Amino acid sequence: MIKLLEGPQTLGRGPVFWSCFLAVLAGALIYPLFADSYDVGNFSYFLIWIFMALGLCLMWGYGGMLSFGQTLFFGIAGYAYGVLAINMGGGTTTIAALLLSVVIAMIAAGILGYFMIWGGINGIFFGIVTLSATLVLAFFLGQTAGPEWHIGDARLNGFNGMKGMDPLAIGSVYIEGSALYYVMVALIVIVYLALRMLVNSGIGNVIVATRENPQRAEMLGYDVRKYQLLTFVLGSGLAGLSGALYTSWGQFITPSSIGLPAAAMPIVWVAFSGRSDLTATLVGSFLLLFGFQTITVYSQQAALVLMGALLLATVMAAPQGFVLGIGKFVADRLTGRGKRGEADLSAASTLKTDEA
Amino acid sequence: MSLVEVKGVSKRFGGLRAVSEVDLSVKAGEVHCLIGPNGAGKSTLFKLIVGLFPPTSGSILFDSVDITAERPFARVQRGMSIKMQAPSVFKELPVLQNIQIALQERTSGAERAREQERLLELLGLAQDRTKMAGALSHGQQQWLEIGMALALQPQLLLLDEPTAGMSPEETFKTGELIKSFNAEGMTVLVVEHDMAFVRQIAQRVTVLHLGKIFARGSLDEILQDEQVAEIYLGKTHAH
Ligand SMILES: Nc1ncnc2c1ncn2[C@@H]1O[C@H](COP(=O)(O)OP(=O)(O)OP(=O)(O)O)[C@@H](O)[C@H]1O
Ligand SMILES: [Mg+2]
């Protein structure tokens, strides 16, 4: 198992890489001791979105399935957390609400994925169908302002969104501030390492094989539909985890966290970072979220325009992703293989959105 | 005892009958060659056998089981594998990983490592294991794909023009390789244009022309058939 942490599907191996990993982790762990609680809370907020980015990286970068549906499952789990937390009461049941809402998102992904994949939808149409489903949910939730739209005690509240659910708690103690931060860091470490093991395992081999050439993968005896469905359910489930954490963090969720601008965000993060590598996605998404938040403080419009510009720049200048490119470059310098690195970068081909 | 039975199979593409009322039986343990001019429907027949297309009519049996409605992966799991005409490897994955993907269902641990080394040696790709498969020459990609098909240890191996782009020495070596696997019990169905190669390996030959079975028998019987010479060999001489 441990051996799978390194492998052909993930960049970063050997003592240098893992030392860096531990150093960053140590930095993350002592950070709350030095920062004020407002900044720690903000930090937790950036970390919420990382799961969604990693899930898209798995689906798009590894599986070749460009899903526009990350905010769909983010929204399903986000609203599910609200409904469950409100109806089940607060306290420790919020933990169950969190887990259940992720399961609900995965079931929804299983159903949608089943019809898409068994129906033979792939390439650009996969993006179109997932985007449509996302917009339908956002539109629907926007129409639910009336008092008749409620599930148990939870009012959906249209555009204003659902509120009044408890945050995550154990007994009567809310998990917030530094405690929440540590929970986030732990979850990210677990998810990141588990995904590394997954993609370097035999299953990961089939996932990338399916991306490269689904017909050949099938000709080796693999039912590629099952692997695609697994990838889609896991990737969407991670978006669900982001959604449930988001609702619990802010104690509200609105349809605007599902709709078009929100739906495009994960694509930008992952494309910019380098969709073909988990580590690049992790680091890149964090940097972007951090930068985005910093700029949003001054102007939200400017932040959105910047995101668009970054996506364009990525497509034109570094189709395999900026963070990935820089990471490879640095790694090659360190190991004295500079020549090869440059060859790798220039060999990187165009942005492959429809290779499945 | 036939391993594969194709019964009255037709395949239409729009108005074109690429394969028409074909009956073909491949005996367990033989090396059977399928020959015929370009566009005769050989590759289409292969794809029908592995299930990449559904036939317009007719049925296909493998090991006496009707597999006409089965998905390709299920047929592969029954014990067939194919090397297609156009190289079809995982181009942006390293050679070694290509082999591993083919091996991983059947083997694990030390056995997999041993098999993988044996295959890389056999294919002459041991030096190129870290190269991306797409960076190999056309001939090497063919070898790699043959290796991946062999890694499944199929009962039936389908090879669509395995020697295209190979030198005469490589072609001969491929022929000997096929014979050695056949000696261990593997049934092999090969599409080939190279008559010397067919002579080297074939126990039985079927000629396909305009989607129909035109002749069948030993290579010598077929070469004596004047009509075959006309539709097929005449053209190959003209090349
Ligand atoms: N997917 C397809 N759609 C439409 N027509 C096709 C398709 N595949 C093959 N054909 C047509 O069917 C006929 C038979 O093609 P096929 O590839 O089976 O011939 P072949 O005997 O393998 O020829 P070659 O020796 O050139 O490989 C050709 O006329 C070809 O154009
Ligand atoms: Mg052909």
XYZ file of C-alpha atoms in Angstrom, chain A residues 11 13 30 39 42 57 87 104 107 115 118 122 167 213 220 253 261 267 286 289 297 340:
22
model
C 5.066 13.521 -9.755
C 9.079 10.955 -5.257
C 1.999 25.311 13.571
C -6.792 34.438 9.294
C -9.982 32.300 6.171
C -8.185 16.496 -11.271
C -33.860 18.242 10.793
C -26.084 11.504 -1.179
C -25.473 8.432 -5.149
C -26.998 7.196 -17.595
C -23.840 3.578 -20.216
C -18.176 11.147 -23.793
C -21.871 23.895 12.072
C -7.448 4.726 -25.480
C -7.498 -5.918 -22.552
C -25.679 27.989 1.141
C -19.553 31.417 -12.532
C -12.012 24.133 -14.203
C -4.502 26.745 -3.021
C -7.827 30.570 -4.034
C -11.325 42.058 -0.910
C 14.926 16.347 -20.426
